[in-house]
mmCIF file of C-alpha atoms (C1' of nucleotides) in Angstrom:
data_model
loop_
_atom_site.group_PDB
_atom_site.id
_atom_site.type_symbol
_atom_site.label_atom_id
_atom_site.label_comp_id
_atom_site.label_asym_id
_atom_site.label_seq_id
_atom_site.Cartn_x
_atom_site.Cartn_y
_atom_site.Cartn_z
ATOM 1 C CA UNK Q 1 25.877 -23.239 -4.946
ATOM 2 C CA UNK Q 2 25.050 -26.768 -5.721
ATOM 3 C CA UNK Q 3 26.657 -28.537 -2.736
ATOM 4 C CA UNK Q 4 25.137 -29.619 -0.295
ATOM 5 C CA UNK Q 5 27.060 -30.036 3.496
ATOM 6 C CA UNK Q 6 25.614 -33.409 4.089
ATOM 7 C CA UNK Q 7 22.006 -34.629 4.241
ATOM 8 C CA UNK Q 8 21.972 -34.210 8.042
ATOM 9 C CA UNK Q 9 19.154 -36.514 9.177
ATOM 10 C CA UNK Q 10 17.829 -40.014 8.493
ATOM 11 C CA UNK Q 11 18.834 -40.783 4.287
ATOM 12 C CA UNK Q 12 17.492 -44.271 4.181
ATOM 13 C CA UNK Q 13 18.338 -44.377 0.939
ATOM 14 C CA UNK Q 14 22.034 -43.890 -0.128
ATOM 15 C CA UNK Q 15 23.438 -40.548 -1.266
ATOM 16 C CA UNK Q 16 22.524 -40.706 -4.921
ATOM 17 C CA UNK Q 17 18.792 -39.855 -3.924
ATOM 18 C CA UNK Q 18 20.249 -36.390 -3.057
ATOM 19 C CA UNK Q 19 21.147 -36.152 -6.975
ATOM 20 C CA UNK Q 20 18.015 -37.172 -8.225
ATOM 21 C CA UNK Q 21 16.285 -34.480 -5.220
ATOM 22 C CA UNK Q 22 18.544 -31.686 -6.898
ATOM 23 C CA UNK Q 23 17.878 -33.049 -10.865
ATOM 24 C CA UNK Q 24 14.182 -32.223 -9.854
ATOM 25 C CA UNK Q 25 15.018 -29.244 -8.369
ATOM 26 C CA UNK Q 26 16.618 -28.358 -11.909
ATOM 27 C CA UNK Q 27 13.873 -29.443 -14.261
ATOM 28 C CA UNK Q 28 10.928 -28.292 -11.932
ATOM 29 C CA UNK Q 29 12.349 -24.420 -11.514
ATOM 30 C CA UNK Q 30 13.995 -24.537 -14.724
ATOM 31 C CA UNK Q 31 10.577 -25.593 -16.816
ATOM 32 C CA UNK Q 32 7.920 -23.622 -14.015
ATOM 33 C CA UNK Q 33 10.339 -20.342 -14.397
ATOM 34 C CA UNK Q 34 10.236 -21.117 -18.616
ATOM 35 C CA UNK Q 35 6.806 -20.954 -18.680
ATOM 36 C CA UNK Q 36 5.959 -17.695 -15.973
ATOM 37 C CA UNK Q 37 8.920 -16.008 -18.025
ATOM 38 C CA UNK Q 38 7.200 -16.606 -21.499
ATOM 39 C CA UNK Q 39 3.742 -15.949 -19.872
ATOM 40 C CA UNK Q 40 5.455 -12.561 -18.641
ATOM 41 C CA UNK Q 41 7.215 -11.681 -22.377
ATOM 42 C CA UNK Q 42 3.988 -12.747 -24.264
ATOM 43 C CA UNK Q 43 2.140 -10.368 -21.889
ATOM 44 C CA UNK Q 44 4.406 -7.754 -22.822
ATOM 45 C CA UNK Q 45 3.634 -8.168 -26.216
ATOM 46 C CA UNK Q 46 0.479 -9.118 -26.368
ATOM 47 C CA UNK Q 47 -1.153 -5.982 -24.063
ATOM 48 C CA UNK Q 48 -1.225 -3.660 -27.112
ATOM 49 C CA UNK Q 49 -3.608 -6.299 -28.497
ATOM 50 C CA UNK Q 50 -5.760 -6.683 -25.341
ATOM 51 C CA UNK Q 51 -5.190 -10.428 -24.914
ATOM 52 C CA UNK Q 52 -4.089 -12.716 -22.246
ATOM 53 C CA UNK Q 53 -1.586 -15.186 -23.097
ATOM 54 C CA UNK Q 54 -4.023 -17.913 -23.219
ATOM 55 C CA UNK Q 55 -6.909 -15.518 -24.946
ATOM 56 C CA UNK Q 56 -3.953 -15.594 -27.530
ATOM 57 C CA UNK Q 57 -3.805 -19.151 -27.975
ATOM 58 C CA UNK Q 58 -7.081 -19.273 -28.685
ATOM 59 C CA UNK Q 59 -7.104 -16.787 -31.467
ATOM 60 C CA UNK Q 60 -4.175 -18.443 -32.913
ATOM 61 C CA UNK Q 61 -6.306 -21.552 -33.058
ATOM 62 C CA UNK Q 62 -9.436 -19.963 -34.541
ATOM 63 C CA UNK Q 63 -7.364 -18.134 -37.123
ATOM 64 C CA UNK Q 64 -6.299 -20.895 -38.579
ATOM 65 C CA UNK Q 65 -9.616 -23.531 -38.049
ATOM 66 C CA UNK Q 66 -12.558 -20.636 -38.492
ATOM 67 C CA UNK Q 67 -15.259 -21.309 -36.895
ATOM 68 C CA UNK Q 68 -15.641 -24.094 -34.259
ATOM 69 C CA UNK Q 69 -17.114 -25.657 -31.591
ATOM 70 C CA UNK Q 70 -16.172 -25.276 -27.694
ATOM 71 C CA UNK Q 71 -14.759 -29.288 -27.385
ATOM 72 C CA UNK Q 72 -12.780 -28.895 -30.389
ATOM 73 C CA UNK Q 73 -10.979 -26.096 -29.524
ATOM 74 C CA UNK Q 74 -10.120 -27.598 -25.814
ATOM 75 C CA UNK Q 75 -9.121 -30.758 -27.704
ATOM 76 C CA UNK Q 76 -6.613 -28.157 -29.764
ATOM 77 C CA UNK Q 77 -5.517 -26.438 -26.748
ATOM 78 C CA UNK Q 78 -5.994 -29.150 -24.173
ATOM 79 C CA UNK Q 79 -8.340 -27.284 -21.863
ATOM 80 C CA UNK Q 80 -11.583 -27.958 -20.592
ATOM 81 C CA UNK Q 81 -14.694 -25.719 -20.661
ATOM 82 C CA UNK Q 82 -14.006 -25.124 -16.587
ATOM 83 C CA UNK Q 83 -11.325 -22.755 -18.297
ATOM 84 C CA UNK Q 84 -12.539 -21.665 -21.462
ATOM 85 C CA UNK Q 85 -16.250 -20.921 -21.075
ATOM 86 C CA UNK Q 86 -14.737 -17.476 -18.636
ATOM 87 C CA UNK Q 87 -11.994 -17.265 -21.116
ATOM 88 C CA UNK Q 88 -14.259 -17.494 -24.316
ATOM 89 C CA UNK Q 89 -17.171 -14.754 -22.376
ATOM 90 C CA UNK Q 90 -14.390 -12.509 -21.885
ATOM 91 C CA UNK Q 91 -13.084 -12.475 -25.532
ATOM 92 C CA UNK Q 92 -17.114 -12.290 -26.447
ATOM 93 C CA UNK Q 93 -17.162 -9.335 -24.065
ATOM 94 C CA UNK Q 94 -13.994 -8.157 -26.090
ATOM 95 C CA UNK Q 95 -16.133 -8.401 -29.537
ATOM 96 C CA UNK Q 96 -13.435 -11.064 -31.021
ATOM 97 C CA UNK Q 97 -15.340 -13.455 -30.674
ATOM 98 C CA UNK Q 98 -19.588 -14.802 -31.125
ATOM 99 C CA UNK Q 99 -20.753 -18.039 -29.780
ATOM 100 C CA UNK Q 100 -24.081 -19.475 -30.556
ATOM 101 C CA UNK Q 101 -25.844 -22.636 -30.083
ATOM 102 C CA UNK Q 102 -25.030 -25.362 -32.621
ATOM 103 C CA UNK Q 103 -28.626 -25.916 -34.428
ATOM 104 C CA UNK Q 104 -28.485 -29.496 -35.056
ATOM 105 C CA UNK Q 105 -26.518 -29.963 -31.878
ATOM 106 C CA UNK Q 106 -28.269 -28.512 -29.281
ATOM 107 C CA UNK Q 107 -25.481 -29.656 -26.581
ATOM 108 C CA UNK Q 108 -22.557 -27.766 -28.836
ATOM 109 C CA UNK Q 109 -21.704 -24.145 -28.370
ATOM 110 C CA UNK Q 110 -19.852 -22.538 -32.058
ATOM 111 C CA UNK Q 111 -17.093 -20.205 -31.528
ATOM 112 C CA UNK Q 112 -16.539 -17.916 -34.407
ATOM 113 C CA UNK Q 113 -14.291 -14.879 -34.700
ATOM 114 C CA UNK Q 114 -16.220 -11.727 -35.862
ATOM 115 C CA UNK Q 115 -14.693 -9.440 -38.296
ATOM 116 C CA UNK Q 116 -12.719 -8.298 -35.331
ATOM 117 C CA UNK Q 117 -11.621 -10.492 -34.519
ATOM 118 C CA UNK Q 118 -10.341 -11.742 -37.846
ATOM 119 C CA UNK Q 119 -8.955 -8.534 -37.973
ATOM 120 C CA UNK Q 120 -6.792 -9.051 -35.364
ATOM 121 C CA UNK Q 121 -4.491 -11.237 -37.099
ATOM 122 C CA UNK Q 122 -3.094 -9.210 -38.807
ATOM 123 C CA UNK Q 123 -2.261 -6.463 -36.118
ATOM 124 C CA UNK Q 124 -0.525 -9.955 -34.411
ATOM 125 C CA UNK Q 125 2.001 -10.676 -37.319
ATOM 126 C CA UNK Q 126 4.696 -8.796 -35.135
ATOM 127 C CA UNK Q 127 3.974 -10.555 -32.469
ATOM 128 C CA UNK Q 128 6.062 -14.181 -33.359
ATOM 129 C CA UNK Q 129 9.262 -12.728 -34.502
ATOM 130 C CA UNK Q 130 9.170 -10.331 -31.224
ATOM 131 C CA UNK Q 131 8.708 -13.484 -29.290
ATOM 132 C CA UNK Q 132 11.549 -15.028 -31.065
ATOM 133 C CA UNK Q 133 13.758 -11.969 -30.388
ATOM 134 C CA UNK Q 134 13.028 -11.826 -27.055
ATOM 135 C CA UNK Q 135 14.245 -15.658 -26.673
ATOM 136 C CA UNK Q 136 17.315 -14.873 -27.924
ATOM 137 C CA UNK Q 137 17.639 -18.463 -29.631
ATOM 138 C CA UNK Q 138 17.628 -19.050 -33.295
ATOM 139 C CA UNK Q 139 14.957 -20.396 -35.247
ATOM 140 C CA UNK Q 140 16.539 -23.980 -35.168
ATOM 141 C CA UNK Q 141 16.857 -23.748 -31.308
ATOM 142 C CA UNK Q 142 13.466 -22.678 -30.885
ATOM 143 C CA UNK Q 143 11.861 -25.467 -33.039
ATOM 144 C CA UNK Q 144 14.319 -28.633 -31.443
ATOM 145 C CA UNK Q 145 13.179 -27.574 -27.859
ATOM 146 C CA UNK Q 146 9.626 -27.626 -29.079
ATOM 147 C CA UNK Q 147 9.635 -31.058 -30.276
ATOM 148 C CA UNK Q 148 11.411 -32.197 -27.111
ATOM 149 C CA UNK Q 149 8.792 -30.687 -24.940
ATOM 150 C CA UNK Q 150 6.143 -32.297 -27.178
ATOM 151 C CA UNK Q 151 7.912 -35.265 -26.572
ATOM 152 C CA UNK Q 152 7.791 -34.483 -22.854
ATOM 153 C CA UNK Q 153 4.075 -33.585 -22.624
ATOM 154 C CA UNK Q 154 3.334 -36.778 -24.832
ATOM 155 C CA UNK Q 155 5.007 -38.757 -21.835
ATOM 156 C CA UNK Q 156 3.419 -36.713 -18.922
ATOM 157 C CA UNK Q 157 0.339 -37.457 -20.004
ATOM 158 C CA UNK Q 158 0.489 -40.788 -20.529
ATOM 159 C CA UNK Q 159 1.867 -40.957 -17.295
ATOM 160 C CA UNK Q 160 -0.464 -39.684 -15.299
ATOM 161 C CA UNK Q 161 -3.490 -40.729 -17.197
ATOM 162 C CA UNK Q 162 -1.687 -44.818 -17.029
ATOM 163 C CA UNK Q 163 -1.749 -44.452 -12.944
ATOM 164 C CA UNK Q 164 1.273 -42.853 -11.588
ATOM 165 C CA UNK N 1 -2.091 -31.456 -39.661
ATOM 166 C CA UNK N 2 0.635 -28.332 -40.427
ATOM 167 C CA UNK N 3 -0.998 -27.598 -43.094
ATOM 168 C CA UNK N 4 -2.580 -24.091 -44.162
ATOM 169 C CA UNK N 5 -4.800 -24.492 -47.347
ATOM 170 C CA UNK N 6 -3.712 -20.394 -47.848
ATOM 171 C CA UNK N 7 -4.327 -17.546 -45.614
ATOM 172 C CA UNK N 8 -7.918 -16.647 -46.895
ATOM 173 C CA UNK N 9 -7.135 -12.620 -46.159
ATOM 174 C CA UNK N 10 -4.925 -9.612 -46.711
ATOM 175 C CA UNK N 11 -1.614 -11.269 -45.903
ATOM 176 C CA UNK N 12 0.514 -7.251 -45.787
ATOM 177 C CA UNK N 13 3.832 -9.540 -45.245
ATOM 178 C CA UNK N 14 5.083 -11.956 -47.593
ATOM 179 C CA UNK N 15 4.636 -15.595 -46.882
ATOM 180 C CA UNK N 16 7.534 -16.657 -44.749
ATOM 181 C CA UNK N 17 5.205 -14.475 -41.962
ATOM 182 C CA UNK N 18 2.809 -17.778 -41.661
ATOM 183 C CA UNK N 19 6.277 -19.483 -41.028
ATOM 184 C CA UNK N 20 6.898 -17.222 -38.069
ATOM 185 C CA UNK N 21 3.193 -17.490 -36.557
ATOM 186 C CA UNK N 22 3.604 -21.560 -36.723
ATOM 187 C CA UNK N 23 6.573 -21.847 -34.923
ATOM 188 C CA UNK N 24 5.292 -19.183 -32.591
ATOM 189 C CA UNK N 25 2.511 -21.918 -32.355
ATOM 190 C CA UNK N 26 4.842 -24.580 -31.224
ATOM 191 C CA UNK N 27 6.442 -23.082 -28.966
ATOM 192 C CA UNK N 28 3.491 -21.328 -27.677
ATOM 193 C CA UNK N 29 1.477 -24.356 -26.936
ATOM 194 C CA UNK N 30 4.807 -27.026 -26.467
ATOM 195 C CA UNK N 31 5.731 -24.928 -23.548
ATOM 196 C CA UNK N 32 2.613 -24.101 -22.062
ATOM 197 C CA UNK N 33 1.159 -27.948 -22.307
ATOM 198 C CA UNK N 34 4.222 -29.013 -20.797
ATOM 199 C CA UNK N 35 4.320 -26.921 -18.214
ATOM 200 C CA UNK N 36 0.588 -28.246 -17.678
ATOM 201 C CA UNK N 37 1.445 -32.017 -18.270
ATOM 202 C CA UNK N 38 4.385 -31.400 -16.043
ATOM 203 C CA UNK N 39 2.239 -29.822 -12.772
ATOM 204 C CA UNK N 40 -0.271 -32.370 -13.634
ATOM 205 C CA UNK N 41 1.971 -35.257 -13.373
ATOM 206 C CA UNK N 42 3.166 -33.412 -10.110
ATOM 207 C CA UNK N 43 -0.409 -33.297 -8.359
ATOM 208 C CA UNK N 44 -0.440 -36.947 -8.861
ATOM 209 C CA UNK N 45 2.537 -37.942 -7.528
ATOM 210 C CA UNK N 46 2.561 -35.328 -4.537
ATOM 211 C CA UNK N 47 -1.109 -36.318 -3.303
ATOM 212 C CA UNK N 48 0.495 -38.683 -1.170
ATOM 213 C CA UNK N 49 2.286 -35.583 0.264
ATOM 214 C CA UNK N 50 -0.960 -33.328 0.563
ATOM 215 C CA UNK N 51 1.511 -30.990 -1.201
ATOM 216 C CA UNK N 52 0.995 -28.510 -4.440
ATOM 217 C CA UNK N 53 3.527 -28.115 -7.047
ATOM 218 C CA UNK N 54 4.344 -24.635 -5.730
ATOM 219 C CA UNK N 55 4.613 -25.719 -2.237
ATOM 220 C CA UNK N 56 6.425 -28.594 -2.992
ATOM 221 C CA UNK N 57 9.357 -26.314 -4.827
ATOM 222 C CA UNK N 58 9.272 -23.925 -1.564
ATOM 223 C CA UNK N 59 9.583 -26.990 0.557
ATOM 224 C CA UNK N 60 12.724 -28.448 -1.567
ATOM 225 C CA UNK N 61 14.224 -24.123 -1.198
ATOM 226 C CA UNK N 62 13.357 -24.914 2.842
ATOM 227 C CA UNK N 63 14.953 -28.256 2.830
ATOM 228 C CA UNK N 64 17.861 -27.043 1.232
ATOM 229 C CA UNK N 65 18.698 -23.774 3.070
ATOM 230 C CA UNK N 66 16.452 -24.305 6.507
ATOM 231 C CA UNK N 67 15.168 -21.180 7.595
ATOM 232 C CA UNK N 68 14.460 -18.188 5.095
ATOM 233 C CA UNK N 69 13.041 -14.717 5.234
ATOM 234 C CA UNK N 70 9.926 -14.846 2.719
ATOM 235 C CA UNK N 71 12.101 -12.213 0.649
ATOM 236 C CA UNK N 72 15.325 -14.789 0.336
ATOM 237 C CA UNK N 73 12.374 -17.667 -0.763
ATOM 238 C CA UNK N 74 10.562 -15.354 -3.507
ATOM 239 C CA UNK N 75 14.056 -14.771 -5.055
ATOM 240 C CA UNK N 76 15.093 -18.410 -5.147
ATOM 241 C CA UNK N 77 11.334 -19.273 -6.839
ATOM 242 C CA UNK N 78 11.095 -16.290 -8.744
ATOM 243 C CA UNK N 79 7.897 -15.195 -6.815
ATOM 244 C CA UNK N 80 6.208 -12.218 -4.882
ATOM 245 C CA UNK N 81 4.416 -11.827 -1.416
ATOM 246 C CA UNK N 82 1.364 -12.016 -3.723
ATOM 247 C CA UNK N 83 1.618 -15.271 -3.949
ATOM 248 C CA UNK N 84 3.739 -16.265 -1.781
ATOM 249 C CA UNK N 85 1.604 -15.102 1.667
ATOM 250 C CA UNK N 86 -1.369 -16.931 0.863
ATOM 251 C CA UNK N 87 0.801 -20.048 -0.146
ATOM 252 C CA UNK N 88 3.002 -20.133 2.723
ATOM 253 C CA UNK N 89 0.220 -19.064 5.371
ATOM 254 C CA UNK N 90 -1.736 -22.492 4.048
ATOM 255 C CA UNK N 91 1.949 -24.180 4.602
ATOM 256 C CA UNK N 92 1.466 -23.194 8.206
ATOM 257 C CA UNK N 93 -1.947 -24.354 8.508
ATOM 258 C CA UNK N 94 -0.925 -27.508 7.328
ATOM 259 C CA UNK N 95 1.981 -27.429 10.030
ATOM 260 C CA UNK N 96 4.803 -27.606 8.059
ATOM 261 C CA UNK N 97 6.463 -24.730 8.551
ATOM 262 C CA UNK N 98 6.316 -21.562 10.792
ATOM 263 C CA UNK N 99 6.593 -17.755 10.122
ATOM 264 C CA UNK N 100 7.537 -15.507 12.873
ATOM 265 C CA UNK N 101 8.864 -11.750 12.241
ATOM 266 C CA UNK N 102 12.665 -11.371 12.729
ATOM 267 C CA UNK N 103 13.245 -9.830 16.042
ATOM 268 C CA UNK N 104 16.542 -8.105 14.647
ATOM 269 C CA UNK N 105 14.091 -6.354 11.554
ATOM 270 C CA UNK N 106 10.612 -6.337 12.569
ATOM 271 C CA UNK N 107 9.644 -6.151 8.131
ATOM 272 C CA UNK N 108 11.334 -9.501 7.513
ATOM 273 C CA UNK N 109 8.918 -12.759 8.218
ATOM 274 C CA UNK N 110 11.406 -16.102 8.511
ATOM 275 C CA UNK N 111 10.159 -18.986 7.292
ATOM 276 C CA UNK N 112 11.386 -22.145 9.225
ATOM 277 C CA UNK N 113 10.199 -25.738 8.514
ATOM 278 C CA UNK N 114 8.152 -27.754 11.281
ATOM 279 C CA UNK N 115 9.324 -30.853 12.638
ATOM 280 C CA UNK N 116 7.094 -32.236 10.636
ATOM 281 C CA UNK N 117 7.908 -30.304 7.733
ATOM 282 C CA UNK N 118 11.306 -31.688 7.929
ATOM 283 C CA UNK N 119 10.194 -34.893 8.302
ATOM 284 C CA UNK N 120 8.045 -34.914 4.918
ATOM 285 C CA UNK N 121 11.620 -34.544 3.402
ATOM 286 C CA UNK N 122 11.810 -38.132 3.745
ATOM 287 C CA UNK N 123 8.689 -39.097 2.392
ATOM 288 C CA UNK N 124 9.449 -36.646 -0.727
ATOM 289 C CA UNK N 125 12.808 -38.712 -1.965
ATOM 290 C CA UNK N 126 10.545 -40.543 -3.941
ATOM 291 C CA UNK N 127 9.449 -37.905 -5.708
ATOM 292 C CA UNK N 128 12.173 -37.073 -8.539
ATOM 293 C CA UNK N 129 12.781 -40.406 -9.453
ATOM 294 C CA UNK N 130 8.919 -41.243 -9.701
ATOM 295 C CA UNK N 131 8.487 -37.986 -12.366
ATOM 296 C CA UNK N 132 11.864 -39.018 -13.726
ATOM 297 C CA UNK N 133 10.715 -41.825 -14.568
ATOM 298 C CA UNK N 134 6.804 -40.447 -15.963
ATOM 299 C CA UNK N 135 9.138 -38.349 -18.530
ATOM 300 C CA UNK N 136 10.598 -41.204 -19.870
ATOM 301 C CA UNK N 137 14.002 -38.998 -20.350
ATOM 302 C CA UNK N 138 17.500 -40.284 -19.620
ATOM 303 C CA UNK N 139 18.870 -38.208 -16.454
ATOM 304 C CA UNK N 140 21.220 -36.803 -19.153
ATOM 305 C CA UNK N 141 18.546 -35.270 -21.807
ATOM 306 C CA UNK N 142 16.874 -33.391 -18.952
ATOM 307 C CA UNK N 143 20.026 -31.931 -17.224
ATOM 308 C CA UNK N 144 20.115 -30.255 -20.940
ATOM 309 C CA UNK N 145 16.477 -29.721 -21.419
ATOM 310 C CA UNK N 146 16.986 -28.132 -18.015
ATOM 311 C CA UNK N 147 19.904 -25.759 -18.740
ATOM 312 C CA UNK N 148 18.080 -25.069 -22.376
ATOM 313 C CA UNK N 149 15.188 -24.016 -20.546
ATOM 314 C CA UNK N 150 17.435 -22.162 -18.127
ATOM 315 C CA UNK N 151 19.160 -19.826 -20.787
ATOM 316 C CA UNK N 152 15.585 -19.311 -21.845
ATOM 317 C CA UNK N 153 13.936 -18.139 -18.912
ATOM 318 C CA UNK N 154 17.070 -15.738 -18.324
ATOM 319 C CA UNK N 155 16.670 -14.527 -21.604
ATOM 320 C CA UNK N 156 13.061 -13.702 -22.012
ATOM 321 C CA UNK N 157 13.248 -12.250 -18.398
ATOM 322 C CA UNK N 158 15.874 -9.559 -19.641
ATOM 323 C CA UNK N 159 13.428 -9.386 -22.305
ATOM 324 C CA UNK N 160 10.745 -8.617 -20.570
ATOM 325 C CA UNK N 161 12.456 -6.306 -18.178
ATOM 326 C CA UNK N 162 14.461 -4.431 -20.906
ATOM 327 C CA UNK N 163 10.888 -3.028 -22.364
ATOM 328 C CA UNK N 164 10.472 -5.254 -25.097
ATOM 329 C "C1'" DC I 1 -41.800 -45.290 -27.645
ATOM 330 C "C1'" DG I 2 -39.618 -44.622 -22.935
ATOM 331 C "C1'" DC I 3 -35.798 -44.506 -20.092
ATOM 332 C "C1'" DA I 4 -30.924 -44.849 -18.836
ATOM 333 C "C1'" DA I 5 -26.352 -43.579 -20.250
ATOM 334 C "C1'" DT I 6 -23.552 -40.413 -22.511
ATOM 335 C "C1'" DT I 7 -22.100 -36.005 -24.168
ATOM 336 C "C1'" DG I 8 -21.150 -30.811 -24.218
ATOM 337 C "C1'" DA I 9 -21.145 -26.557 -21.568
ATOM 338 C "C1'" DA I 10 -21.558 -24.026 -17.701
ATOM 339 C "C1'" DT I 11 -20.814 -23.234 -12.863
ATOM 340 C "C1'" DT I 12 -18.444 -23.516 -8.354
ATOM 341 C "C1'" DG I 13 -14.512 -23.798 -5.486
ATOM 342 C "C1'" DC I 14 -9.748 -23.543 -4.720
ATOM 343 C "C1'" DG I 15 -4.906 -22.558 -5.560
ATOM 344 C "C1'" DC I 16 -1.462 -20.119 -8.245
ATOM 345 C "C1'" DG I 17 0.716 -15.793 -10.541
ATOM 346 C "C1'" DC I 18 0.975 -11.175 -10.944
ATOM 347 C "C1'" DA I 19 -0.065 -6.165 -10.835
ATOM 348 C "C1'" DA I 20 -1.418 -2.572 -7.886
ATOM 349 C "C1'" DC I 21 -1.938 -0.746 -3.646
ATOM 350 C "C1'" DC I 22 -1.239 -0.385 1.455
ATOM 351 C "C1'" DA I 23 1.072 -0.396 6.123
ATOM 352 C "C1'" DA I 24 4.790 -0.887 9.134
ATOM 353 C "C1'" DA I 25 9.681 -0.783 9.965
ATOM 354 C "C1'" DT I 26 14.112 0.846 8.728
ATOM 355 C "C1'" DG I 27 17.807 3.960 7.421
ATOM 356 C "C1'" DG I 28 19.645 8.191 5.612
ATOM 357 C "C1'" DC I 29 19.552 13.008 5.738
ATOM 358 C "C1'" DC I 30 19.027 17.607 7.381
ATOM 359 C "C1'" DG B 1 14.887 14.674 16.886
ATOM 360 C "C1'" DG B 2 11.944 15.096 12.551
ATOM 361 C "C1'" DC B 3 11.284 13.989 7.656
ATOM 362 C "C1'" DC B 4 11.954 11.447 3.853
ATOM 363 C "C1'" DA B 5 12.616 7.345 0.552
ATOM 364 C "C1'" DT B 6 13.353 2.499 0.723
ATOM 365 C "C1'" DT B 7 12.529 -2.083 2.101
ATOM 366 C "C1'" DT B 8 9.476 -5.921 3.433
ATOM 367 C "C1'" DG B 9 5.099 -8.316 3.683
ATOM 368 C "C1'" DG B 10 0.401 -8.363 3.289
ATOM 369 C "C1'" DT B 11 -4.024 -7.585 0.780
ATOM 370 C "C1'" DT B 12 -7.078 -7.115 -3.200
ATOM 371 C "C1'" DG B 13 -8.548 -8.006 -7.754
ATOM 372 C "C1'" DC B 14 -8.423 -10.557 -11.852
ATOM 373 C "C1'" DG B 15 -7.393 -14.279 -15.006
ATOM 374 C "C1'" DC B 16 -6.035 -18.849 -15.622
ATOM 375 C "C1'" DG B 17 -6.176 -24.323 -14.692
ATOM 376 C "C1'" DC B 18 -8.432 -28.028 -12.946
ATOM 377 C "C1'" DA B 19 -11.569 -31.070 -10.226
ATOM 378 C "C1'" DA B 20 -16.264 -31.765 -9.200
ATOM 379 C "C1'" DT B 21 -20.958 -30.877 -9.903
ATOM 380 C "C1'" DT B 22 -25.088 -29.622 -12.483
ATOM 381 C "C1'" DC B 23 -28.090 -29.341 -16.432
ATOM 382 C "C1'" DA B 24 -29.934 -29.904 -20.973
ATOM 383 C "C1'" DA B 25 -29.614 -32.290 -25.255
ATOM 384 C "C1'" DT B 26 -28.646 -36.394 -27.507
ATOM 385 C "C1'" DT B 27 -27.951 -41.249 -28.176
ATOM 386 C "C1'" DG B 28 -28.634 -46.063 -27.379
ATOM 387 C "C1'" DC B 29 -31.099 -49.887 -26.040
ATOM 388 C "C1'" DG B 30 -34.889 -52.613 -24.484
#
DNA sequence: CGCAATTGAATTGCGCGCAACCAAATGGCC
DNA sequence: GGCCATTTGGTTGCGCGCAATTCAATTGCG
């Protein structure tokens, strides 16, 4: 399955660009498929609870910080308000969540989980260890890929914020 | 940073619960901001192209096994006609490939690159060593990123599939 | 003080991902 | 041949994710 006949047409460059073409092919389906497949397990999980995979993330973030303002939690979650302000009215709509006007910052919009909300958290306590079951990897496993994808995001981004 | 001053509320599970919810945490956001930092780092790089992330991996499926039926494509990417209509009808407006029903099975759309849609294959063998290169990984850490992620994905999608 | 620059959210537009639904073609069965 | 389920793509609807724009509030600077 991973050999290929012979590039057919025009390789200016010589054959080892063919290995580096199918390395990419590896990391780009293996890491896009990673994520749709996690996205499609948490969804599993998660639709007893009535949140989206990223609605989750949120949560997750205001259970542990309380109360806070829109740019803090895209700082935490590395999204901007083009996504969250939709994702935040929905979970408003949902009753998890209130936002109001900062008083002494005008500009600022707080994000505070109502009672429940905070509720919530505790109906998602199953919801880790079912995640972990579902990978199938051990504990140790699960926490040495994280910190290599950290380490991988931490690159990305410098990458593509330094140029290229 | 990792650390909880105490759960404020009715914890009903002893404390090694928190445990589970933070490395859900990690591995919640690691994946998900890679797979961000990786598609970001993509758009960047395949500008030059005019090409998405998506329609970048269904050119590389196209440039590896020249004409497909739509069906063949979604299995190799892991994706529906939902997505992948839209996506590959924008491929053809772009010229880069063509989709004309089968004349032996009049359900079955083939998907054939352009000339030109060939050609771009050329331009593209930049590409992997370029985001290569933004990871800052040795070829040999991603091959086994790559199968890690790999065992993952087929994991969590007999996961998802088996119920839970 | 007044005015420009900056900041924080919201909105718009577009592409992806997926569920749900639909239509046409096919193949099996009587 | 007529009737059915299955297969194959397409369409719709909704929720991200992100770039670009807009707008109000704030800050900084003369």
């Amino acid at each position: 399955m991973t050999a290929t006949p012979n590039p057919p047409a025009t390789p200016p460059l010589p054959g080892a660009a063919d290995d580096w073409l199918r390395l990419d092919q590896q990391i780009c389906f293996s890491l896009h498929a990673a994520s749709r497949a996690f996205n499609g397990v948490y969804r599993v999980v998660l639709k007893d609870l009535g949140l989206t995979y990223p609605q989750y993330l949120v949560m997750l973030v205001l259970w542990e910080h309380g109360t806070l303002p829109v740019k803090k939690l895209g700082e935490h979650l590395r999204l901007d308000s083009g996504t969250l302000s939709p994702l935040l009215k929905r979970l408003e709509t949902a009753g998890l969540v209130r936002r109001e006007r900062s008083a002494r910052d005008e500009r600022s919009v707080e994000v505070r989980p109502t009672e429940e909300g905070a509720a919530l958290r505790e109906r998602a306590r199953e919801v880790p260890r079912r995640i972990l079951a579902a990978t199938g990897f051990e504990g140790e496993e699960v926490r040495f890929l994280s910190a290599r994808l950290h380490e991988l995001t931490t690159a990305l981004d410098r990458a593509a914020a330094g140029g290229a």
